[in-house]
Coordinates of C-alpha atoms in Angstrom, one line a residue:
Chain A
M1 CA 150.0 72.7 151.5
S2 CA 149.0 75.1 154.2
E3 CA 146.4 76.5 151.8
N4 CA 144.9 73.1 151.4
N5 CA 144.9 72.5 155.1
N6 CA 143.2 75.8 155.6
N7 CA 140.5 74.9 153.1
S8 CA 139.6 71.5 154.6
D9 CA 139.8 73.1 158.0
K10 CA 137.3 75.7 157.0
K11 CA 135.1 73.0 155.5
N12 CA 135.1 71.0 158.7
R13 CA 134.2 74.1 160.8
R14 CA 131.5 75.0 158.3
D15 CA 130.1 71.4 158.4
F16 CA 130.1 71.5 162.2
L17 CA 128.3 74.9 162.3
T18 CA 125.7 73.6 159.7
V19 CA 125.0 70.5 161.8
V20 CA 124.8 72.5 165.1
T21 CA 122.5 75.1 163.5
T22 CA 120.3 72.5 162.0
A23 CA 120.0 70.6 165.3
V24 CA 119.2 73.7 167.3
G25 CA 116.8 74.8 164.6
A26 CA 115.0 71.4 164.7
V27 CA 114.7 71.5 168.5
G28 CA 113.3 75.0 168.2
V29 CA 110.8 74.0 165.6
G30 CA 109.8 71.0 167.6
A31 CA 109.3 73.2 170.7
A32 CA 107.2 75.6 168.8
V33 CA 105.1 73.0 167.1
W34 CA 104.4 70.9 170.3
P35 CA 102.0 73.4 171.8
L36 CA 100.1 73.5 168.5
I37 CA 99.7 69.8 168.6
N38 CA 99.1 69.3 172.3
Q39 CA 96.4 71.9 172.6
M40 CA 94.1 69.4 170.9
N41 CA 94.4 66.9 173.8
P42 CA 91.9 66.9 176.6
D43 CA 92.7 69.6 179.1
S44 CA 92.8 69.5 182.9
S45 CA 89.2 70.6 183.2
V46 CA 88.1 67.6 181.1
K47 CA 90.3 65.2 183.0
A48 CA 89.0 66.5 186.3
L49 CA 85.5 65.3 185.5
A50 CA 86.9 61.8 185.1
S51 CA 85.5 60.2 188.2
I52 CA 81.9 59.8 189.4
E53 CA 80.0 57.7 192.0
V54 CA 77.0 55.6 191.2
D55 CA 74.4 54.2 193.6
L56 CA 73.6 50.6 192.8
S57 CA 70.9 49.9 195.4
K58 CA 67.9 50.5 193.1
I59 CA 69.1 48.1 190.4
K60 CA 67.2 44.9 190.8
E61 CA 68.5 41.5 189.6
G62 CA 68.4 41.3 185.8
Q63 CA 68.2 45.1 185.5
E64 CA 70.7 47.3 183.8
I65 CA 71.4 51.0 183.9
T66 CA 73.4 53.3 181.7
V67 CA 75.3 56.2 183.2
L68 CA 77.4 58.9 181.4
W69 CA 81.1 58.8 182.3
R70 CA 83.7 60.9 180.4
G71 CA 81.1 61.5 177.7
K72 CA 80.7 57.8 177.2
P73 CA 77.9 55.5 178.3
V74 CA 78.7 53.0 181.0
F75 CA 76.6 49.9 181.4
I76 CA 76.1 48.6 185.0
K77 CA 74.2 45.3 185.1
N78 CA 73.0 43.3 188.0
R79 CA 73.3 39.9 186.3
T80 CA 71.0 37.0 187.0
K81 CA 72.4 33.7 188.2
Q82 CA 71.8 32.2 184.8
E83 CA 73.8 34.9 183.1
I84 CA 76.7 34.5 185.5
A85 CA 76.6 30.8 185.0
N86 CA 76.6 31.2 181.2
A87 CA 79.5 33.7 181.3
E88 CA 81.6 31.4 183.5
K89 CA 81.2 28.2 181.7
V90 CA 82.4 29.5 178.3
D91 CA 85.5 27.7 177.0
L92 CA 88.2 30.3 176.6
K93 CA 89.3 28.6 173.4
E94 CA 86.1 29.8 171.7
L95 CA 86.9 33.4 172.4
K96 CA 88.5 35.9 170.1
D97 CA 89.8 37.9 173.0
P98 CA 90.1 35.2 175.7
Q99 CA 89.4 36.4 179.2
H100 CA 87.7 34.6 182.0
D101 CA 84.5 36.2 183.4
N102 CA 86.1 36.4 186.9
K103 CA 88.8 38.7 185.5
R104 CA 86.1 41.1 184.3
V105 CA 84.1 41.6 187.5
K106 CA 84.8 42.5 191.1
K107 CA 81.6 41.0 192.4
S108 CA 80.1 38.4 190.1
E109 CA 76.6 39.8 190.0
W110 CA 77.8 43.3 189.0
L111 CA 79.1 43.7 185.5
V112 CA 80.4 47.2 184.7
L113 CA 81.3 48.0 181.1
V114 CA 82.1 50.9 178.9
G115 CA 79.1 50.8 176.5
V116 CA 81.2 51.6 173.5
C117 CA 81.6 48.9 170.8
T118 CA 85.3 48.3 170.3
H119 CA 84.9 48.2 166.6
L120 CA 83.9 51.8 165.7
G121 CA 82.4 53.3 168.8
C122 CA 78.7 52.8 168.6
V123 CA 76.6 51.9 171.6
P124 CA 75.6 48.3 171.6
I125 CA 71.9 47.4 172.4
S126 CA 71.2 45.4 175.6
G127 CA 69.5 42.0 175.4
K128 CA 70.0 41.5 171.7
G129 CA 72.4 39.3 169.7
D130 CA 73.1 35.6 169.6
Y131 CA 75.0 35.4 173.0
G132 CA 72.6 36.9 175.5
G133 CA 74.5 40.0 176.0
W134 CA 74.8 43.0 173.7
F135 CA 74.5 43.6 170.0
C136 CA 76.0 46.5 168.1
P137 CA 73.6 47.7 165.4
C138 CA 76.3 49.5 163.4
H139 CA 78.3 46.6 162.0
G140 CA 76.9 43.6 163.7
S141 CA 79.2 42.7 166.7
H142 CA 77.7 40.2 169.2
Y143 CA 78.8 40.4 172.9
D144 CA 78.0 37.8 175.6
S145 CA 76.8 38.2 179.1
S146 CA 80.3 39.1 180.2
G147 CA 80.6 41.7 177.5
R148 CA 83.1 39.6 175.5
I149 CA 83.2 39.7 171.7
R150 CA 81.8 36.5 170.2
K151 CA 81.0 37.4 166.6
G152 CA 81.4 40.3 164.3
P153 CA 84.1 42.8 163.3
A154 CA 85.0 44.1 166.8
P155 CA 88.5 43.1 167.8
T156 CA 88.3 43.1 171.6
N157 CA 85.9 42.7 174.5
L158 CA 83.9 45.6 175.8
E159 CA 86.2 47.6 178.0
V160 CA 85.9 47.3 181.8
P161 CA 86.4 50.8 183.2
T162 CA 88.5 51.5 186.3
Y163 CA 86.2 51.3 189.3
E164 CA 86.0 50.3 192.9
F165 CA 83.3 49.5 195.4
V166 CA 83.0 52.3 198.0
G167 CA 80.4 50.5 200.2
D168 CA 78.2 47.6 199.5
N169 CA 75.9 49.3 197.0
K170 CA 78.0 52.1 195.6
I171 CA 80.8 52.2 193.1
K172 CA 83.2 54.9 192.1
L173 CA 84.0 55.1 188.3
G174 CA 87.4 56.3 187.3
Chain B
M1 CA 127.0 79.8 148.3
S2 CA 128.6 78.4 145.2
G3 CA 126.7 81.1 143.3
Q4 CA 128.3 83.8 145.4
D5 CA 131.7 82.2 144.9
S6 CA 131.4 82.2 141.2
N7 CA 130.3 85.9 141.3
L8 CA 133.4 86.7 143.2
N9 CA 135.8 84.6 141.2
N10 CA 134.6 85.4 137.7
N11 CA 135.2 88.7 136.3
E12 CA 132.6 88.2 133.6
I13 CA 129.8 90.8 133.8
R14 CA 126.3 89.7 132.9
P15 CA 123.1 91.8 132.8
V16 CA 120.4 90.8 135.4
H17 CA 116.7 91.3 135.1
T18 CA 115.2 91.9 138.5
N19 CA 112.3 93.7 137.0
K20 CA 110.4 92.1 134.2
V21 CA 107.9 94.9 133.4
G22 CA 106.6 94.9 129.9
G23 CA 105.6 92.4 127.3
S24 CA 101.8 92.9 127.6
P25 CA 99.7 92.5 124.4
F26 CA 97.3 95.1 125.8
K27 CA 97.4 98.9 125.8
G28 CA 96.1 101.7 128.0
V29 CA 95.1 101.1 131.6
V30 CA 94.8 97.3 131.1
G31 CA 98.3 97.2 129.5
W32 CA 99.7 99.3 132.4
I33 CA 98.3 96.9 134.9
D34 CA 99.2 93.8 132.8
N35 CA 102.8 95.0 132.5
R36 CA 103.1 94.9 136.3
L37 CA 100.7 92.1 137.1
P38 CA 100.3 89.7 134.2
I39 CA 96.7 88.6 135.0
F40 CA 95.1 89.9 131.7
R41 CA 97.6 88.2 129.5
I42 CA 97.3 84.9 131.5
F43 CA 93.5 85.2 131.0
K44 CA 94.0 85.9 127.2
Y45 CA 96.5 83.2 126.6
E46 CA 95.1 80.5 128.8
Y47 CA 91.4 81.1 128.3
L48 CA 90.6 83.2 125.2
D49 CA 93.2 82.0 122.7
F50 CA 93.7 78.6 124.5
Q51 CA 93.3 75.8 121.9
V52 CA 91.4 72.7 123.0
P53 CA 90.6 69.5 121.0
K54 CA 87.5 70.2 118.9
N55 CA 85.8 66.9 119.7
L56 CA 85.4 67.5 123.5
S57 CA 82.1 66.0 124.6
Y58 CA 79.8 67.2 127.4
L59 CA 81.8 64.9 129.7
W60 CA 84.5 67.6 129.5
S61 CA 82.2 70.2 131.0
L62 CA 82.4 68.6 134.4
G63 CA 85.6 70.5 135.3
G64 CA 83.8 73.8 134.9
I65 CA 80.7 72.5 136.7
L66 CA 82.9 71.4 139.6
M67 CA 84.4 74.8 139.8
I68 CA 80.9 76.4 140.0
C69 CA 79.9 73.9 142.8
L70 CA 83.0 74.8 144.8
I71 CA 82.4 78.5 144.5
F72 CA 78.7 78.2 145.4
L73 CA 79.6 76.0 148.4
I74 CA 82.1 78.5 149.6
V75 CA 79.7 81.4 149.2
T76 CA 76.7 79.7 150.9
G77 CA 79.1 78.3 153.6
L78 CA 80.3 81.8 154.3
V79 CA 76.9 83.2 154.9
L80 CA 75.7 80.1 156.9
G81 CA 78.8 80.6 159.1
M82 CA 77.4 84.0 160.1
H83 CA 74.5 82.2 161.9
Y84 CA 75.9 78.9 162.9
K85 CA 77.3 78.2 166.4
P86 CA 79.9 75.5 166.7
S87 CA 79.1 74.3 170.3
S88 CA 77.5 71.0 171.3
S89 CA 74.7 72.8 173.2
E90 CA 73.9 75.4 170.5
A91 CA 74.7 73.8 167.2
F92 CA 71.5 71.9 166.6
V93 CA 69.4 74.9 167.7
S94 CA 71.3 77.3 165.6
V95 CA 70.8 75.2 162.5
E96 CA 67.1 75.0 163.3
K97 CA 67.1 78.8 163.7
I98 CA 68.8 79.1 160.3
M99 CA 66.0 76.9 158.9
R100 CA 63.1 78.8 160.5
D101 CA 64.1 82.3 161.4
V102 CA 67.1 83.6 159.4
N103 CA 66.0 85.4 156.2
Y104 CA 66.3 82.9 153.4
G105 CA 68.2 80.6 155.8
W106 CA 66.3 77.6 154.6
L107 CA 67.3 78.3 151.1
L108 CA 71.0 78.8 151.9
R109 CA 71.2 75.7 154.0
Y110 CA 69.4 73.5 151.6
A111 CA 71.5 74.9 148.8
H112 CA 74.7 74.2 150.7
M113 CA 73.6 70.7 151.6
N114 CA 72.6 69.8 148.1
F115 CA 75.6 71.5 146.4
A116 CA 77.7 69.1 148.5
S117 CA 75.8 66.2 147.0
F118 CA 75.9 67.6 143.5
F119 CA 79.7 68.2 143.9
F120 CA 80.1 64.5 144.4
I121 CA 77.7 63.6 141.5
A122 CA 79.9 65.8 139.3
V123 CA 83.2 64.5 140.6
Y124 CA 82.2 60.9 140.1
I125 CA 81.2 61.6 136.5
H126 CA 84.5 63.5 136.1
I127 CA 86.5 60.6 137.5
F128 CA 84.6 58.2 135.2
R129 CA 85.4 60.4 132.2
G130 CA 89.1 60.2 133.1
L131 CA 88.9 56.4 133.6
Y132 CA 87.1 55.7 130.3
Y133 CA 89.2 58.0 128.1
G134 CA 92.5 57.2 129.8
S135 CA 93.0 60.8 130.9
Y136 CA 95.4 59.6 133.6
K137 CA 98.1 58.4 131.1
E138 CA 101.3 60.1 130.1
P139 CA 101.6 63.1 130.4
R140 CA 98.7 63.6 132.7
Q141 CA 99.7 61.4 135.6
L142 CA 100.5 64.2 138.0
M143 CA 97.2 66.0 137.2
W144 CA 95.4 62.8 137.9
L145 CA 97.2 62.4 141.2
I146 CA 96.4 66.0 142.2
G147 CA 92.8 65.2 141.3
I148 CA 92.8 62.2 143.7
I149 CA 94.2 64.4 146.4
I150 CA 91.3 66.8 145.8
F151 CA 88.9 63.9 146.0
F152 CA 90.3 62.9 149.4
M153 CA 90.1 66.5 150.7
M154 CA 86.5 66.7 149.4
M155 CA 85.6 63.5 151.4
A156 CA 87.2 64.9 154.5
T157 CA 85.5 68.3 154.1
A158 CA 82.1 66.7 153.5
F159 CA 82.5 64.4 156.5
L160 CA 83.4 67.4 158.7
G161 CA 80.5 69.4 157.4
Y162 CA 78.0 66.7 158.0
T163 CA 78.9 66.6 161.7
L164 CA 78.1 70.3 162.2
P165 CA 74.3 70.2 162.5
W166 CA 74.9 67.9 165.5
G167 CA 72.0 65.6 164.8
Q168 CA 72.1 61.8 165.5
M169 CA 73.7 61.0 162.2
S170 CA 76.2 63.8 162.7
Y171 CA 77.2 62.6 166.1
W172 CA 77.4 58.9 165.3
G173 CA 79.0 59.4 161.9
A174 CA 81.7 61.5 163.6
T175 CA 82.1 58.7 166.2
V176 CA 82.4 55.9 163.7
I177 CA 84.8 57.7 161.4
T178 CA 87.1 59.1 164.1
N179 CA 87.2 55.6 165.5
L180 CA 88.7 54.4 162.3
F181 CA 91.9 55.8 163.6
S182 CA 91.7 53.5 166.7
A183 CA 92.6 50.7 164.3
V184 CA 96.2 52.0 164.1
P185 CA 98.3 49.7 166.2
L186 CA 99.7 50.9 169.6
V187 CA 98.9 54.6 169.3
G188 CA 95.4 54.3 167.9
N189 CA 93.5 55.3 171.1
T190 CA 95.9 58.2 171.8
I191 CA 95.3 59.5 168.3
V192 CA 91.5 59.3 168.7
T193 CA 91.5 61.1 172.1
W194 CA 93.7 63.7 170.5
L195 CA 91.3 64.2 167.6
W196 CA 88.4 64.5 170.0
G197 CA 90.0 66.6 172.7
D198 CA 87.9 64.6 175.1
Y199 CA 87.1 60.9 175.9
A200 CA 84.2 60.9 173.4
V201 CA 83.0 63.1 170.6
G202 CA 81.9 66.3 172.3
D203 CA 82.0 70.0 172.4
S204 CA 85.7 70.4 171.6
T205 CA 85.4 68.0 168.8
L206 CA 82.6 70.0 167.1
N207 CA 84.5 73.3 167.5
R208 CA 87.7 72.0 165.8
F209 CA 85.7 70.2 163.1
Y210 CA 84.0 73.5 162.3
V211 CA 87.4 75.2 161.9
L212 CA 88.8 72.3 159.8
H213 CA 85.8 72.3 157.6
W214 CA 86.6 75.9 156.6
F215 CA 90.3 75.3 156.4
L216 CA 89.9 72.3 154.0
A217 CA 87.3 74.1 151.9
F218 CA 89.9 76.7 151.1
G219 CA 92.6 74.1 150.9
I220 CA 90.6 72.4 148.1
L221 CA 90.4 75.8 146.3
G222 CA 94.2 76.0 146.5
I223 CA 94.9 72.5 145.2
V224 CA 92.3 73.0 142.4
I225 CA 94.5 75.9 141.2
F226 CA 97.4 73.4 140.8
H227 CA 95.1 71.0 139.0
V228 CA 94.1 73.7 136.6
I229 CA 97.7 74.9 136.1
A230 CA 98.7 71.3 135.3
L231 CA 95.8 71.0 132.9
H232 CA 97.0 74.1 131.0
I233 CA 100.5 72.6 130.7
V234 CA 99.5 69.1 129.5
G235 CA 96.3 70.1 127.7
S236 CA 92.9 68.5 127.6
N237 CA 92.5 64.8 126.6
N238 CA 89.6 64.1 124.3
P239 CA 87.3 61.2 123.3
S240 CA 89.8 59.9 120.7
G241 CA 92.7 60.0 123.1
I242 CA 94.9 61.4 120.3
E243 CA 96.9 64.5 120.8
P244 CA 95.9 67.4 118.6
A245 CA 98.5 68.2 115.9
D246 CA 97.3 71.3 114.0
T247 CA 94.4 73.7 113.8
R248 CA 92.2 71.1 112.0
D249 CA 92.0 69.3 115.4
T250 CA 91.3 72.2 117.7
V251 CA 89.0 75.1 118.5
S252 CA 89.6 78.2 120.7
F253 CA 88.4 77.7 124.3
A254 CA 86.3 80.9 123.9
P255 CA 83.6 81.0 122.6
F256 CA 83.3 77.3 121.5
T257 CA 84.1 75.4 124.7
T258 CA 82.8 78.1 127.0
S259 CA 79.3 78.2 125.4
K260 CA 79.1 74.4 125.4
D261 CA 80.2 74.4 129.1
L262 CA 77.6 77.1 129.9
F263 CA 74.9 75.0 128.5
A264 CA 76.0 71.9 130.5
M265 CA 76.1 74.1 133.6
L266 CA 72.6 75.2 133.0
I267 CA 71.3 71.6 132.7
F268 CA 73.3 70.7 135.9
L269 CA 71.9 73.7 137.8
L270 CA 68.4 72.9 136.6
A271 CA 68.7 69.4 138.2
F272 CA 70.2 71.0 141.3
V273 CA 67.3 73.5 141.6
L274 CA 64.7 70.7 141.1
I275 CA 66.1 68.7 143.9
T276 CA 66.7 71.6 146.2
M277 CA 63.3 73.1 145.7
F278 CA 61.1 69.9 145.5
A279 CA 63.0 67.3 147.5
P280 CA 65.6 69.1 149.5
N281 CA 66.0 66.3 152.0
Y282 CA 65.9 63.4 149.5
L283 CA 69.7 63.0 149.6
G284 CA 69.9 63.4 153.4
H285 CA 68.9 61.2 156.3
P286 CA 65.8 62.0 158.5
D287 CA 67.7 60.9 161.7
N288 CA 69.8 64.0 161.4
Y289 CA 66.9 66.0 162.5
I290 CA 67.0 64.3 165.9
P291 CA 69.5 66.1 168.3
A292 CA 72.7 64.2 169.0
D293 CA 72.4 61.8 171.9
P294 CA 75.6 60.1 173.2
L295 CA 73.6 57.4 174.9
I296 CA 71.6 56.1 171.9
T297 CA 73.1 54.9 168.6
P298 CA 70.5 55.0 165.8
A299 CA 69.5 51.4 164.9
H300 CA 70.9 51.8 161.4
I301 CA 73.8 54.1 160.8
V302 CA 74.5 55.1 157.2
P303 CA 76.9 57.7 155.9
E304 CA 75.9 60.2 153.2
W305 CA 75.2 58.5 149.9
Y306 CA 78.5 59.5 148.3
F307 CA 80.4 57.5 150.9
L308 CA 78.3 54.3 150.6
P309 CA 80.6 52.4 148.2
F310 CA 83.6 53.0 150.5
Y311 CA 81.5 52.2 153.6
A312 CA 80.5 48.9 152.0
I313 CA 84.2 48.0 151.4
L314 CA 84.9 48.8 155.1
R315 CA 82.1 46.6 156.3
S316 CA 82.8 43.7 153.9
I317 CA 86.0 42.8 155.8
P318 CA 85.4 41.2 159.2
D319 CA 88.7 42.5 160.7
K320 CA 88.8 46.1 162.0
L321 CA 92.3 47.1 160.9
L322 CA 92.1 45.4 157.5
G323 CA 88.7 46.9 156.9
V324 CA 90.1 50.4 157.4
I325 CA 93.1 49.6 155.3
A326 CA 90.9 48.3 152.5
M327 CA 88.7 51.4 152.6
V328 CA 91.6 53.8 152.4
S329 CA 93.3 51.7 149.7
S330 CA 90.2 51.6 147.5
T331 CA 90.8 55.3 146.7
V332 CA 94.6 55.1 146.8
V333 CA 94.6 52.4 144.0
L334 CA 92.7 54.9 141.9
G335 CA 95.7 57.2 142.2
L336 CA 98.1 54.4 141.2
L337 CA 96.2 53.7 138.0
P338 CA 98.6 55.6 135.7
W339 CA 101.3 53.1 136.7
L340 CA 99.0 50.0 136.6
D341 CA 97.5 50.5 133.2
L342 CA 100.4 50.1 130.8
S343 CA 98.5 50.5 127.5
K344 CA 99.8 53.2 125.2
V345 CA 96.2 53.7 123.8
R346 CA 94.3 56.1 126.0
S347 CA 90.7 56.0 124.9
S348 CA 88.5 53.0 125.7
V349 CA 86.9 53.6 122.3
F350 CA 89.9 51.6 120.8
R351 CA 90.1 49.1 123.7
P352 CA 87.3 46.6 123.4
I353 CA 88.3 44.4 126.3
W354 CA 89.2 47.2 128.8
K355 CA 86.0 49.0 128.0
Q356 CA 83.9 46.1 129.3
F357 CA 85.8 46.0 132.5
V358 CA 85.4 49.8 133.0
F359 CA 81.6 49.5 132.6
L360 CA 81.7 46.5 135.0
F361 CA 83.6 48.7 137.4
V362 CA 80.9 51.4 137.2
L363 CA 78.3 48.7 137.9
D364 CA 80.4 47.5 140.8
F365 CA 80.5 51.1 142.2
F366 CA 76.7 51.3 142.1
I367 CA 76.2 47.8 143.6
L368 CA 78.6 48.7 146.5
M369 CA 76.7 52.0 146.9
Y370 CA 73.5 50.0 147.2
V371 CA 74.7 47.4 149.7
G372 CA 76.5 50.1 151.7
G373 CA 73.1 51.5 152.5
M374 CA 71.7 48.1 153.6
P375 CA 72.2 46.4 157.0
A376 CA 75.5 44.5 157.2
E377 CA 73.9 41.0 157.3
G378 CA 73.0 38.0 155.2
I379 CA 73.2 38.3 151.4
Y380 CA 74.4 42.0 151.6
V381 CA 77.7 41.0 153.2
L382 CA 78.3 38.5 150.4
I383 CA 77.5 41.0 147.7
A384 CA 79.8 43.6 149.4
R385 CA 82.6 41.1 149.5
V386 CA 82.3 40.2 145.8
G387 CA 82.1 43.9 145.0
T388 CA 85.2 44.7 147.0
V389 CA 87.1 41.9 145.4
Y390 CA 86.3 43.2 141.9
W391 CA 87.2 46.7 142.9
F392 CA 90.8 45.7 143.8
L393 CA 91.0 43.1 141.0
F394 CA 90.1 45.8 138.5
F395 CA 93.0 48.0 139.5
L396 CA 95.7 45.6 140.6
I397 CA 95.2 42.6 138.2
I398 CA 92.9 43.5 135.3
A399 CA 94.4 46.9 134.5
P400 CA 98.0 45.6 134.0
L401 CA 96.9 42.3 132.5
V402 CA 94.5 43.7 129.9
S403 CA 96.9 46.5 129.0
L404 CA 99.6 44.0 128.2
T405 CA 97.5 41.4 126.3
E406 CA 94.7 43.3 124.7
K407 CA 94.6 43.8 120.9
T408 CA 93.5 47.4 120.4
L409 CA 91.4 48.5 117.4
P410 CA 93.0 50.4 114.5
M411 CA 93.3 54.1 115.2
P412 CA 93.1 57.2 113.1
N413 CA 96.1 59.4 112.9
S414 CA 94.5 62.6 114.0
I415 CA 91.4 64.0 115.7
H416 CA 89.9 65.3 112.4
E417 CA 90.4 61.9 110.9
Y418 CA 88.7 60.4 114.0
E419 CA 85.7 62.7 113.4
N420 CA 85.5 61.5 109.8
W421 CA 85.7 57.9 110.9
K422 CA 82.9 58.6 113.3
K423 CA 80.7 60.1 110.5
Q424 CA 81.4 57.1 108.3
G425 CA 80.4 54.8 111.1
R426 CA 83.8 53.2 111.4
I427 CA 84.0 54.0 115.1
K428 CA 81.1 53.2 117.4
T429 CA 80.6 55.5 120.3
L430 CA 77.6 56.2 122.5
K431 CA 75.9 59.4 121.2
I432 CA 76.3 61.5 124.3
F433 CA 80.0 60.5 124.7

């Protein structure tokens, strides 16, 4: 009887040691692998470049400029009254990614967009497409004058970057 | 642990063989080496004495041709790597320097570029061969799967390599393909940023793509070794799809198959040299000689020709995630074919219905390739959709259905009988096949 007990006792201790060793081993492997994975993420020097200021005073009504921010193009457009009106009167039910124009701008004449198609990352062309906004040449997505997706494979509206007005004619991106 | 216990508990004494020196069929220095490192006997048994079906056609030369392509790609890649600089500010210039200044640099780069294309030409014919003659069926399923894995790795390596010259097509190709991962729900954008090492394709992306291009090239070489080992276990299929039974059905690999393969390689290399010397950029895209510009997307982005069918499938579906899933699945279903086609008869020669669908599939491949290179609008979208539907229909519905219902033609009992039937005109095959 005592022999049997000893045996099962031994087994339980062995099982416990196996589990503990495996667990510690797994944590160790995880800790060793994480630096190998995380090294591929953007480092601090890349993140530090993440905010820039843009002067808007030279952009006339109807004009648009493109600036490079975090390696991506950002469209800044001084919209005409017609374009603003068109963007505002759209019925949200028609939209694939419903969002009212006033949720996408801080001042209604200034539209600021990340100029990267939400489909596969091409740069849409300004003033083309069926909705008076942008058209992506790669796979045929149409955006309206608020940068919202209207037709084509892109799943969401053009992204509005984080920005704020730092004066009447100047914005800070990022 | 149980082994230890049994050693301790049993008093039985058995001899062990921790060294296996000996057994070489060779004498002298070769025998001395071979007794210790059996490379010579492996070569003798697996290449010189190796028996293969005697009716192998030129379609069976593609394996050797692919090996040649891989070796030439690695050799030319090695020397190009001595001059190329994987940084976003220097890459384009260093490639132009290779083209203009480096001794024979133009030749090495054009050869590397065109070998990549010819690698794909050969692999597509190789896959067609397997498809037509049922080389994926029992017992060759695993070998087929390994082949599909190699095909995936080839596509990844070719894509990474194409980004390296850092031209407009390189840059925007890299952007579009890496953005495929953004279709993954929830973590998509995190994955893409991680792949880039930045918030857009940039310097860090190029540097890691260069390293991965190398890594995968040698990875392919490694997996190819598995493919070949598996081949030497299951043996070559042949146009009749009948397993060889005796020496009337086979020939020795050397010199019969080797000389035939050598001739096929010569023809293949002749075509390669013609393209490389007289139209080196024919299979490329002129926009890639414009330096990468993150602000301007070329009006018409197209991938390399060998990706066009899959690109057409991606674009044919108007939903981003589903499009990506369809594109990946289109190759995955190819790997599942051994379990979708249930017919016991391997060769299409004896499968009159299946044969038609296989040829239709080849046509579908070329049609998709054509529309993949056209703008995604109007009639091209419709054609791409029809082509995509057939692609999946072929694997998922037609393969199982035909294999269960088709009445196959009467078959000979052996390969030598098959050859006699062919002479008598009882079996109709295309001459080259």
